[in-house]
Coordinates of C-alpha atoms in Angstrom, one line a residue:
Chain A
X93 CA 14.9 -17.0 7.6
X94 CA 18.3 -15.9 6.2
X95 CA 19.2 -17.4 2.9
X96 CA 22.6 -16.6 0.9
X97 CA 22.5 -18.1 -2.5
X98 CA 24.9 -17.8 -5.1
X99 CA 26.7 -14.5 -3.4
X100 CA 29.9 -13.2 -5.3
X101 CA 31.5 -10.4 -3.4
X102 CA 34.0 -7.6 -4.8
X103 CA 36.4 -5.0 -2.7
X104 CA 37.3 -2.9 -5.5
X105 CA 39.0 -5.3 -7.9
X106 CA 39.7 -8.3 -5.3
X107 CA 37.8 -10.8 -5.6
X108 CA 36.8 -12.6 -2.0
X109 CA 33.6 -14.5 -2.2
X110 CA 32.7 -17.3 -4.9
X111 CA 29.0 -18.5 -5.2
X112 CA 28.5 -18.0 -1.7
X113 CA 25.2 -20.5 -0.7
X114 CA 24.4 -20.3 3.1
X115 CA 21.3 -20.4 5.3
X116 CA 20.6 -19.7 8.7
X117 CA 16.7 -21.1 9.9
X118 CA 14.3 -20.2 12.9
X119 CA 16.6 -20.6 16.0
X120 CA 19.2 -22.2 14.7
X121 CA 22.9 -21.5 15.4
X122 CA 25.1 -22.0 12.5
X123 CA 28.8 -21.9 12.1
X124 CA 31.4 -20.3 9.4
X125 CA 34.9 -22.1 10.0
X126 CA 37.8 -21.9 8.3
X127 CA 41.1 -20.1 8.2
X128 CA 41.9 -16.4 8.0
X129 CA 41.2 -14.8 5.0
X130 CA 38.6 -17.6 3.8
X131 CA 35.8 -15.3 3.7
X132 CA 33.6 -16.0 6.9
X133 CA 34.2 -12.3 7.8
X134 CA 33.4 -11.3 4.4
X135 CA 30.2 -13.1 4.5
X136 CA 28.7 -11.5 7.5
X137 CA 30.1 -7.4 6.1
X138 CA 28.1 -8.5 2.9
X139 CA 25.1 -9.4 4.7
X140 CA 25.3 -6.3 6.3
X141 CA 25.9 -4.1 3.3
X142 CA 29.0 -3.4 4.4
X143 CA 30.7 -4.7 1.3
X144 CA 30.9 -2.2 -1.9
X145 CA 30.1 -4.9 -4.7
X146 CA 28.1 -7.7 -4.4
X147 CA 26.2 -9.7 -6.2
X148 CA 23.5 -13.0 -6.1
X149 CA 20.9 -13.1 -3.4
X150 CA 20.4 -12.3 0.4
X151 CA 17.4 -12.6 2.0
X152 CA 15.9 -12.2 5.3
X153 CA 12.4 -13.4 5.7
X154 CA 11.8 -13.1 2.1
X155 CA 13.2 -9.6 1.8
X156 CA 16.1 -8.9 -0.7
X157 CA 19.0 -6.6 1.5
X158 CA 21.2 -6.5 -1.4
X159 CA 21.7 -2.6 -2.5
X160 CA 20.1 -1.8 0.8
X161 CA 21.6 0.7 3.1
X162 CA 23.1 -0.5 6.8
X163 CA 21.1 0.6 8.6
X164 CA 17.6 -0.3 6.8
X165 CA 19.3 -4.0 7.4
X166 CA 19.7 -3.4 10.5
X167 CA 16.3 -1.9 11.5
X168 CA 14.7 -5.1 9.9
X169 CA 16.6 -6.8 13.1
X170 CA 19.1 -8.2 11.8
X171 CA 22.5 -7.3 14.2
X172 CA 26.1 -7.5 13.8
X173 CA 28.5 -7.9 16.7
X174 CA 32.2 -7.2 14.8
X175 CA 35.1 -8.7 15.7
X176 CA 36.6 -5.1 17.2
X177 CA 33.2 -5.3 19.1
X178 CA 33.6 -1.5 18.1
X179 CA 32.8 -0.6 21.7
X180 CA 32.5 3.7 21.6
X181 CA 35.3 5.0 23.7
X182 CA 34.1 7.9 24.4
X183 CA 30.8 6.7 25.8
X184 CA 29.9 5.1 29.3
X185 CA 29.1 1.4 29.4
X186 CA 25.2 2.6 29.7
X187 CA 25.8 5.4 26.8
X188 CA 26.7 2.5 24.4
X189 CA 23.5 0.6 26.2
X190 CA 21.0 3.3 25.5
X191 CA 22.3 4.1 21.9
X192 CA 21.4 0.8 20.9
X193 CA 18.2 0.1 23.1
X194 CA 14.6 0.0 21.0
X195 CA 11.6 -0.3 22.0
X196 CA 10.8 -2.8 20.6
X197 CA 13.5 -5.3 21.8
X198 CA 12.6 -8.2 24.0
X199 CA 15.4 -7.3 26.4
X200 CA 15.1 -4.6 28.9
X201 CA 18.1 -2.3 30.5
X202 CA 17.7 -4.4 33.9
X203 CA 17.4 -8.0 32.0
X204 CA 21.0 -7.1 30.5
X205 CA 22.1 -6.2 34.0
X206 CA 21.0 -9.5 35.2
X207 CA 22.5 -11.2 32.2
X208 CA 25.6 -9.1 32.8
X209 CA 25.8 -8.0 36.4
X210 CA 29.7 -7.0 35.8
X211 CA 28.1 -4.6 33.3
X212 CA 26.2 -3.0 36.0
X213 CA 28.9 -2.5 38.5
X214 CA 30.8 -0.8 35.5
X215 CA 27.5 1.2 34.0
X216 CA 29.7 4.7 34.5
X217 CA 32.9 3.6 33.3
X218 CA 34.1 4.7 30.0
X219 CA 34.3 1.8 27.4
X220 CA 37.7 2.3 26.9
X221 CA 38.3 1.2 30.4
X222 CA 37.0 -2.0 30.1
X223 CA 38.6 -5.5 29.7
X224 CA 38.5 -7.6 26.5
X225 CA 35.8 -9.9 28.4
X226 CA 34.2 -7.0 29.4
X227 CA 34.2 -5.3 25.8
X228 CA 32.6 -8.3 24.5
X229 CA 29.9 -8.9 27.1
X230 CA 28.9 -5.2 26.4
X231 CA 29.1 -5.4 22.5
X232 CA 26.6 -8.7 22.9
X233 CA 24.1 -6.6 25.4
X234 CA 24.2 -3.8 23.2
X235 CA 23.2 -6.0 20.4
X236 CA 20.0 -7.5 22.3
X237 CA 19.1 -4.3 23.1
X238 CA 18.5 -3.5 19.6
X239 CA 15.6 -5.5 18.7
X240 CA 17.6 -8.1 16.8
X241 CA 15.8 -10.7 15.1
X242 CA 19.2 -12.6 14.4
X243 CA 22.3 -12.1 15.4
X244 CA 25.8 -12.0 13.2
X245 CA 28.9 -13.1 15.4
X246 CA 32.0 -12.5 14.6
X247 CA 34.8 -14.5 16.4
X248 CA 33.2 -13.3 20.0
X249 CA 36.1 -15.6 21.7
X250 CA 38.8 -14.2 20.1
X251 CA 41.9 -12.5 22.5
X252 CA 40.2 -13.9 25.6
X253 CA 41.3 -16.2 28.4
X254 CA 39.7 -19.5 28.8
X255 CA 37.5 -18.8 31.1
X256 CA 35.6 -15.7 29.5
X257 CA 35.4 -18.1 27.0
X258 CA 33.5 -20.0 28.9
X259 CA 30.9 -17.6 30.3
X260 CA 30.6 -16.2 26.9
X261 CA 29.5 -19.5 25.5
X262 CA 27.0 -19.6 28.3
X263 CA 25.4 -16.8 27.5
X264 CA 25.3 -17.2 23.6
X265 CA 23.4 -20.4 25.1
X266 CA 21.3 -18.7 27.0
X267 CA 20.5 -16.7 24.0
X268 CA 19.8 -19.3 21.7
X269 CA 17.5 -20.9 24.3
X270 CA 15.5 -17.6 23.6
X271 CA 14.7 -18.7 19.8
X272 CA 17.6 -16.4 18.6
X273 CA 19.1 -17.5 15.4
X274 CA 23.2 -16.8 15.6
X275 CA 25.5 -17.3 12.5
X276 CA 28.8 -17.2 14.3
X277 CA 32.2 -17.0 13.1
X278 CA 34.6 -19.1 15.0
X279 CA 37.9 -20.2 15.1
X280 CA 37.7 -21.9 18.1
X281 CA 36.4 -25.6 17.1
X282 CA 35.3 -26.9 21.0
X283 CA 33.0 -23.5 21.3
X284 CA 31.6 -24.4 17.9
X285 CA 30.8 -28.1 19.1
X286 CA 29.6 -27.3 21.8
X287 CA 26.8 -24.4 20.2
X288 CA 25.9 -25.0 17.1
X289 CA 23.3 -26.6 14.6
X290 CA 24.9 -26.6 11.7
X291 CA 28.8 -25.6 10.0
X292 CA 29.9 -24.4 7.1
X293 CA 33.4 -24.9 6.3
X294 CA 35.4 -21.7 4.0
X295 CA 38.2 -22.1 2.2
X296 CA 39.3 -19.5 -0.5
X297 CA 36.0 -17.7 -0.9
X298 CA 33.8 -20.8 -1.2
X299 CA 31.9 -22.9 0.9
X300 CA 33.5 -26.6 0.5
X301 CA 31.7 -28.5 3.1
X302 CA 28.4 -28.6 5.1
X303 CA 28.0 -30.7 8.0
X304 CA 25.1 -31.1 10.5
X305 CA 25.6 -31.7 14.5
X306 CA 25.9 -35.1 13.9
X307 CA 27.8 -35.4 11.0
X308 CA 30.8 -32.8 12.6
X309 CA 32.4 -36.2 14.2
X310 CA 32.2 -38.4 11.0
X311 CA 35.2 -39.9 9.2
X312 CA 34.5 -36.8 6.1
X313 CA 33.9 -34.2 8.3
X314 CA 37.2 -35.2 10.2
X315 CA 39.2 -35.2 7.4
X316 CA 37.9 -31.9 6.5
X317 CA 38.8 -30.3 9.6
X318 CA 42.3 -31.7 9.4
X319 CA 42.4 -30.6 5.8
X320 CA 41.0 -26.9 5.6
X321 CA 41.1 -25.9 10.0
X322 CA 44.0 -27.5 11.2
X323 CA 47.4 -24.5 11.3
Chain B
X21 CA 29.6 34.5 25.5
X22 CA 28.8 35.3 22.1
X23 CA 32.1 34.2 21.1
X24 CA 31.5 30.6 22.9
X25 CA 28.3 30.7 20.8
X26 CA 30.4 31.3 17.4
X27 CA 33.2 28.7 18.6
X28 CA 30.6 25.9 19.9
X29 CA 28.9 25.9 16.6
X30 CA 32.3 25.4 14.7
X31 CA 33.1 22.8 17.3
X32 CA 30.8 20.9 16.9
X33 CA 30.7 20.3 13.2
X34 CA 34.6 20.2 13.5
X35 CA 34.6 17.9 16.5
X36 CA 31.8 15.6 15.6
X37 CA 32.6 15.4 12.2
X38 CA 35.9 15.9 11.5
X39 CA 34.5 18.4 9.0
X40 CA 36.4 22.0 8.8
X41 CA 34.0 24.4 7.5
X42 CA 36.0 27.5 6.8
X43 CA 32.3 29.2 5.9
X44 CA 31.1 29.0 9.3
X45 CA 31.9 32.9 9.6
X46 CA 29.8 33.9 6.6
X47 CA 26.8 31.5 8.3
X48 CA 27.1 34.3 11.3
X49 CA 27.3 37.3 8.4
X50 CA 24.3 35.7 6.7
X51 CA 21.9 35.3 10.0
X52 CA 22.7 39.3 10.6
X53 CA 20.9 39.7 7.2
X54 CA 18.7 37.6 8.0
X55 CA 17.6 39.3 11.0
X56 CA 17.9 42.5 9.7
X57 CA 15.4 41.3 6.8
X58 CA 13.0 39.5 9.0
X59 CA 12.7 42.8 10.8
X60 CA 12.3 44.9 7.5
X61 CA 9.2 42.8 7.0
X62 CA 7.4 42.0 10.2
X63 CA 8.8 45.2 12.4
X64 CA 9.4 43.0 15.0
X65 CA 13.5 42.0 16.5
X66 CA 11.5 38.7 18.5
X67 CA 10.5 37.1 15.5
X68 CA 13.9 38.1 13.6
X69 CA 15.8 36.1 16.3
X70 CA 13.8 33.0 16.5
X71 CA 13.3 32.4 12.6
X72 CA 17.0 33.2 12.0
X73 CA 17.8 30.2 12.7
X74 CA 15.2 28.4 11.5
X75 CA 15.9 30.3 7.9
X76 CA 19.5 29.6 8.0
X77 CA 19.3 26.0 9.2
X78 CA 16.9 25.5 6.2
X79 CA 19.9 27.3 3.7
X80 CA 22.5 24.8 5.7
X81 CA 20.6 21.7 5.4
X82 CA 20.0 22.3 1.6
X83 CA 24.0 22.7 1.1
X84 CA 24.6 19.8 3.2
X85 CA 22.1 17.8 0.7
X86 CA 23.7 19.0 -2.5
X87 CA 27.7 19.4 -1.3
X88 CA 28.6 19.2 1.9
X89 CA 27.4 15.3 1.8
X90 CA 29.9 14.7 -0.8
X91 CA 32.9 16.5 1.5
X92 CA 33.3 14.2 4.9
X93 CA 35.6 11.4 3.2
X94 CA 38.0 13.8 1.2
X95 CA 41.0 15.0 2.9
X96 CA 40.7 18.5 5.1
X97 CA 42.8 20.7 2.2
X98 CA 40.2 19.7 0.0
X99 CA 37.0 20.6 2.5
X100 CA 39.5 24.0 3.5
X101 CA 39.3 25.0 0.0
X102 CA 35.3 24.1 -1.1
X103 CA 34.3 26.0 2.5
X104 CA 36.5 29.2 1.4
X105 CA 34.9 28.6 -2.0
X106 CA 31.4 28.4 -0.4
X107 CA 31.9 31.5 2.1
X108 CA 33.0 33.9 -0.8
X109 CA 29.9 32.5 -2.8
X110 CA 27.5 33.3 0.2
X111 CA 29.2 36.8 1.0
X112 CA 28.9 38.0 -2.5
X113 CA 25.4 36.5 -2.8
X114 CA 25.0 38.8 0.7
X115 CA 26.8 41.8 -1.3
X116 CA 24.1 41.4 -4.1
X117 CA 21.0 41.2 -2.1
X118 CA 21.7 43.9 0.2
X119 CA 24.5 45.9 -0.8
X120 CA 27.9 46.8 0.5
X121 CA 26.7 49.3 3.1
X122 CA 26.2 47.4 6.6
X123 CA 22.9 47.7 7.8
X124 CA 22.0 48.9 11.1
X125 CA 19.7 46.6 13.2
X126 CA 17.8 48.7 16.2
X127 CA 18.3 47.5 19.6
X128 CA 14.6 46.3 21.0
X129 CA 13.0 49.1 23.2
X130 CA 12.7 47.2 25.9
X131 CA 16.4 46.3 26.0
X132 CA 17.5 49.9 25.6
X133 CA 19.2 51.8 28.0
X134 CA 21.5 50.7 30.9
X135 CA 21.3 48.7 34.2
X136 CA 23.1 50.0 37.2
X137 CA 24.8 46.8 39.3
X138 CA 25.8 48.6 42.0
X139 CA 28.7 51.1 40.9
X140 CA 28.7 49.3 37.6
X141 CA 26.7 50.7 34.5
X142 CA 25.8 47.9 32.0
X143 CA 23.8 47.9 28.9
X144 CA 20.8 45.7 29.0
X145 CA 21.1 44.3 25.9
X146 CA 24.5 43.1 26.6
X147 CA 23.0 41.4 29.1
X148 CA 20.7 39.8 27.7
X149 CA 23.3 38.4 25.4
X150 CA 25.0 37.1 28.4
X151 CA 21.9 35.4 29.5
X152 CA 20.9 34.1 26.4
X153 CA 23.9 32.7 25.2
X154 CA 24.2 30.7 29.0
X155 CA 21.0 29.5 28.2
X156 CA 21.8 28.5 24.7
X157 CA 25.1 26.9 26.2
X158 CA 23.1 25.2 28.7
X159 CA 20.9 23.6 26.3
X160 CA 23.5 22.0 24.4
X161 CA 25.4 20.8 26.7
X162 CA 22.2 19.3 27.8
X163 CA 21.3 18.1 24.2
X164 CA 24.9 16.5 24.0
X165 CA 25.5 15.2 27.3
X166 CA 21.9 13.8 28.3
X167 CA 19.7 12.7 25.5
X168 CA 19.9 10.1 23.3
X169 CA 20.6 12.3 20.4
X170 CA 24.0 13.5 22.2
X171 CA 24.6 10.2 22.3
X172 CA 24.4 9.2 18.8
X173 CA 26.0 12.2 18.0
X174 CA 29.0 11.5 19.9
X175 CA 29.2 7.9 19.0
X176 CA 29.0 9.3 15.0
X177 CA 32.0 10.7 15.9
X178 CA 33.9 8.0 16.8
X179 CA 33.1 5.3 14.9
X180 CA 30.1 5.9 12.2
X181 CA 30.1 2.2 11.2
X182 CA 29.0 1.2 14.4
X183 CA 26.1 3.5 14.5
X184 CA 24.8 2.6 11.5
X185 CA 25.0 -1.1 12.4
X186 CA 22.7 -0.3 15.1
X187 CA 19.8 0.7 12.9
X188 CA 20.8 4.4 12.8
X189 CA 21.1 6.8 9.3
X190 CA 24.7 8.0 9.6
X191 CA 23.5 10.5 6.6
X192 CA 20.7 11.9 8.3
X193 CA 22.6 12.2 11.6
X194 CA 25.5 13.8 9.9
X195 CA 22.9 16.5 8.3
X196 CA 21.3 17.4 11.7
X197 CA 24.4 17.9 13.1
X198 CA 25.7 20.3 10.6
X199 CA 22.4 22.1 10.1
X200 CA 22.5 22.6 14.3
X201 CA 26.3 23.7 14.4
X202 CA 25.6 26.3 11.5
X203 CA 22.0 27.4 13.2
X204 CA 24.3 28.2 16.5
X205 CA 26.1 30.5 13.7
X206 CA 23.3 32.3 12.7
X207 CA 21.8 32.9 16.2
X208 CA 24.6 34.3 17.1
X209 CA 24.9 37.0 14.0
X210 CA 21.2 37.8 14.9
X211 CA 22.3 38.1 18.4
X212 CA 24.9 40.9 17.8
X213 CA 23.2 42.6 14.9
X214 CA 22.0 45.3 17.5
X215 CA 25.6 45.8 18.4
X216 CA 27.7 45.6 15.5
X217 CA 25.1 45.5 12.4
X218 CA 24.4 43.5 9.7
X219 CA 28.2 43.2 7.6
X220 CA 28.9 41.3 5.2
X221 CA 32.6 41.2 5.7
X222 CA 31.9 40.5 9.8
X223 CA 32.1 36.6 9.0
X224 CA 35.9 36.5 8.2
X225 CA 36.8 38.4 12.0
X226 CA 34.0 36.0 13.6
X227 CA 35.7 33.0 11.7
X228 CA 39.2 34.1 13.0
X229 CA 37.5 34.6 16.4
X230 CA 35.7 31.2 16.2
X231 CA 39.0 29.5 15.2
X232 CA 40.7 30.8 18.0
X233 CA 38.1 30.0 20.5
X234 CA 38.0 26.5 19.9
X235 CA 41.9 25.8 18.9
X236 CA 42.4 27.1 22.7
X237 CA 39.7 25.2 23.9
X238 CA 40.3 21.9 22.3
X239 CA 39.3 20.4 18.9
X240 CA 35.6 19.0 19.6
X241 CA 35.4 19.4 22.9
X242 CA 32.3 21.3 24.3
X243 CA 33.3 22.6 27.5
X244 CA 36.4 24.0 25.8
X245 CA 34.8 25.9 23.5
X246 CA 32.6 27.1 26.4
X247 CA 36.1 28.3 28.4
X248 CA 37.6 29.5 24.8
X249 CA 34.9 31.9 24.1
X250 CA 35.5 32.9 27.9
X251 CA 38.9 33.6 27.7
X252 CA 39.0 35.4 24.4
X253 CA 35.8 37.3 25.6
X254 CA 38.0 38.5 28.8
X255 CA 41.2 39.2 27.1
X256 CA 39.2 41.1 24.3
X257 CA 37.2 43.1 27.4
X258 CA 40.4 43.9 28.9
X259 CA 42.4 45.1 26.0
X260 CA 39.9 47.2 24.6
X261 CA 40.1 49.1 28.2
X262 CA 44.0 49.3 28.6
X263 CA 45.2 49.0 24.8
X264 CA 42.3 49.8 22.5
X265 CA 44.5 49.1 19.3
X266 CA 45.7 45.8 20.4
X267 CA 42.8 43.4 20.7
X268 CA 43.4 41.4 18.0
X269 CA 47.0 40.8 18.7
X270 CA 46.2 39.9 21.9
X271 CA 43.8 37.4 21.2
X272 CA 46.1 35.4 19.1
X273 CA 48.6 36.3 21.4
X274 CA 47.1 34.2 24.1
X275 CA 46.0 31.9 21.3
X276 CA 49.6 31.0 20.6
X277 CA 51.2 31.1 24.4
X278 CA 48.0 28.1 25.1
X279 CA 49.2 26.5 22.1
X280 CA 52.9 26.5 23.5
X281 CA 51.9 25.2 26.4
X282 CA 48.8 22.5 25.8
X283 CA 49.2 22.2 22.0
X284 CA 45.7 20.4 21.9
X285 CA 44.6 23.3 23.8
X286 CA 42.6 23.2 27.2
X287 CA 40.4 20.1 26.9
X288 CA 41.9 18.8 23.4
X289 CA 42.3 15.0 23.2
X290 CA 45.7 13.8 22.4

């Protein structure tokens, strides 16, 4: 339902992606690995016409989102999660809820709160209070509540302790077991494992390697995550 | 109160968009005029205070469109400078249509005369303005504070990226805002044309005023500018009693000794 093909992106004169080919399908979870700086980040901003210049094609269902503004990408339900999880500060845990809530999303105010329940008990607290665990949990509800037909994930484990880990990857598997399609960034190889369909591997802008479930534990794939993951 | 209606205006635009709009005083000059116009044609003070601001939202939303737009990413000398540009445009274009002689705007028969409170004697149009402008204050804090526009609104302050991700036109947002902040100008110039008249040169001593209100307030905050326009309302009251030539000084004065002591002022954010 998402398709990248050929993407080449530009910030001003730098030149970070190559030829870009990637493709997310109905309920699938997909992977971008690789180290930092090898463009997985890139990949989701140009989705999201975050990124000034860039050419090839992107599209979603059939629709072209290159040269289309933000938010027209994201009304056609296609949703972001950043890797600040860009949390408002200023706003109450249910502020930053009802911003983002549409009608039109599967996800009700009180299914969050049962996804979430430390969410509820924090609903009045400004988002600045909250911890990185909770900052995350919230920046995944508030992206269900907007009607998202896909989601775009970018490092969601990042900064937090093992076991938020863990009860993040639960409920990115809840999620998927809803029919959502996620293209996650990851560094974290076990969470990728233990989620996904499909990988990409980055390195330098292009994508060098694709591997399916399967083929993540073969001799190539192996090798390749030695060669291009490994610090 | 009227002054918390010039300052909230400013505040707002200022706060929520980190835009400085030095011709936010003319906006209050212009909805005088256009008061004072409305009530040339139809005879009727009502009608001049509800389509001021309809009228000069339309003239603000038009300059946002063709200039202001292009302002929110350049550096605040640079938006300084274009809004002093704008404001002398505007006050010119004023001195053109309608001269350099302020025009008088009648007070509405029915608000003529005085109230007696007791041993107090009050004018009733001065309190109407007091009871107007707490309703207009009421109504934005509710618009901010309780509906899902506020929200936006707020979170477009912070971190416009992040709104847009979720679906939401940061352009259009950014255009309502500033068409609302310079509409709360305008209201307010139609508000005191009874008073003080329609003058062209009233915007640059209700741009001072409005400055002052919210620097002792706080930068963007709302209940600030609601306490600003308070204090410099009581300070002016006071002076004009016991030191008739000193108002102004005063109200910087106390402008100044809150800066000394909370230099983001009342409610200011660090």
């Amino acid at each position: 339902m998402l398709r990248l093909s050929d993407v080449n992106s530009l910030y001003g004169k730098s030149h970070i992606l190559f030829d870009v080919s990637i493709e997310v399908g109905e309920g699938e979870i997909v992977t971008l690995l690789g180290r930092n700086g090898a463009g997985k980040s890139t990949t989701l901003n140009s989705i999201m016409g975050l990124v000034p210049s860039v050419t090839g094609t992107i599209e979603f269902d059939g629709q072209s989102l290159i040269g289309m503004p933000t938010h027209s990408i994201a009304e056609l339900g296609i949703c972001l999660i950043p890797e600040q999880r860009d949390i408002f500060q200023i706003l109450s845990v249910e502020e930053n809820l009802v911003l983002a809530q549409r009608p039109e999303s599967q996800w009700a105010l009180r299914d969050i709160y049962n996804l979430f329940p430390r969410l509820e008990e924090r609903k009045t607290n400004g988002g600045g209070q909250l911890s990185g665990g909770e900052q995350q949990m919230l920046a995944i509800a508030r992206a269900l509540l907007n009607a998202p037909k896909i989601l775009l994930c970018d490092e969601p484990s990042e900064g937090l302790a093992p076991v938020i880990v863990h009860e993040i990857v639960s409920t990115l598997e809840k999620i998927k077991s809803t029919g959502m399609p996620i293209l996650l960034v990851e560094q974290n190889l076990r969470v990728c494992e233990r989620l996904a369909d499909r990988h990409y591997i980055f390195e330098q802008g292009q994508v060098l390697h694709e591997f399916s479930r399967e083929d993540f534990f073969s001799e190539e794939a192996i090798a390749a995550k030695q060669k291009y993951l490994s610090v | 109160m009227i002054y918390f209606l010039m300052g909230v205006g400013l505040t707002i635009i200022f706060g929520m968009m980190n835009f400085v709009n030095f011709a936010h005083g003319v906006f209050y000059a212009l909805g005088a005029f256009i008061c004072y116009q409305v009530i040339q044609v139809t005879g009727s003070y009502w009608i001049g205070l509800i389509l001021t601001p309809i009228l000069i939202g339309a003239v603000a939303y038009i300059l946002e469109k063709i200039l202001i737009t292009k302002l929110y990413r350049v550096d605040h000398a640079v938006q300084i400078l274009i809004t002093i540009g704008l404001m002398l445009i505007i006050r010119e274009g004023i001195l053109i249509i309608w001269g350099t002689v302020p025009k008088p705007v009648a007070t509405p028969s029915i608000l003529q005369g005085v109230i007696f409170l007791g041993d107090f004697v009050y004018p009733k149009y001065r309190l109407f303005i007091i009871a107007i402008s707490a309703g207009i204050g009421l109504g934005v804090w509710y618009l901010l504070e309780r509906t899902r526009f506020g929200i936006t609104i707020r979170a477009g302050s912070e971190n416009p990226k992040m709104v847009s991700l979720l679906g939401v036109d940061t352009d259009r947002l950014f255009a309502l805002t500033f068409v609302f902040g310079v509409a709360l100008a305008g209201i307010a110039g139609a508000l005191l044309a009874p008073i003080r008249g329609a003058d062209a040169f009233s915007g640059d001593e209700a741009l001072g005023i409005a400055f002052v209100v919210v620097v002792i307030g706080g930068m963007g905050s709302f209940s600030g500018a609601l306490l600003g326009g308070l204090i410099v309302g009581l300070v002016q009251s006071f002076t004009a009693i016991l030191w008739p030539e000193g108002t102004k000084v005063m109200i910087y004065s106390v402008m100044a000794l809150i800066i000394l002591l909370r230099p983001n002022g009342l409610f200011g954010k660090a």
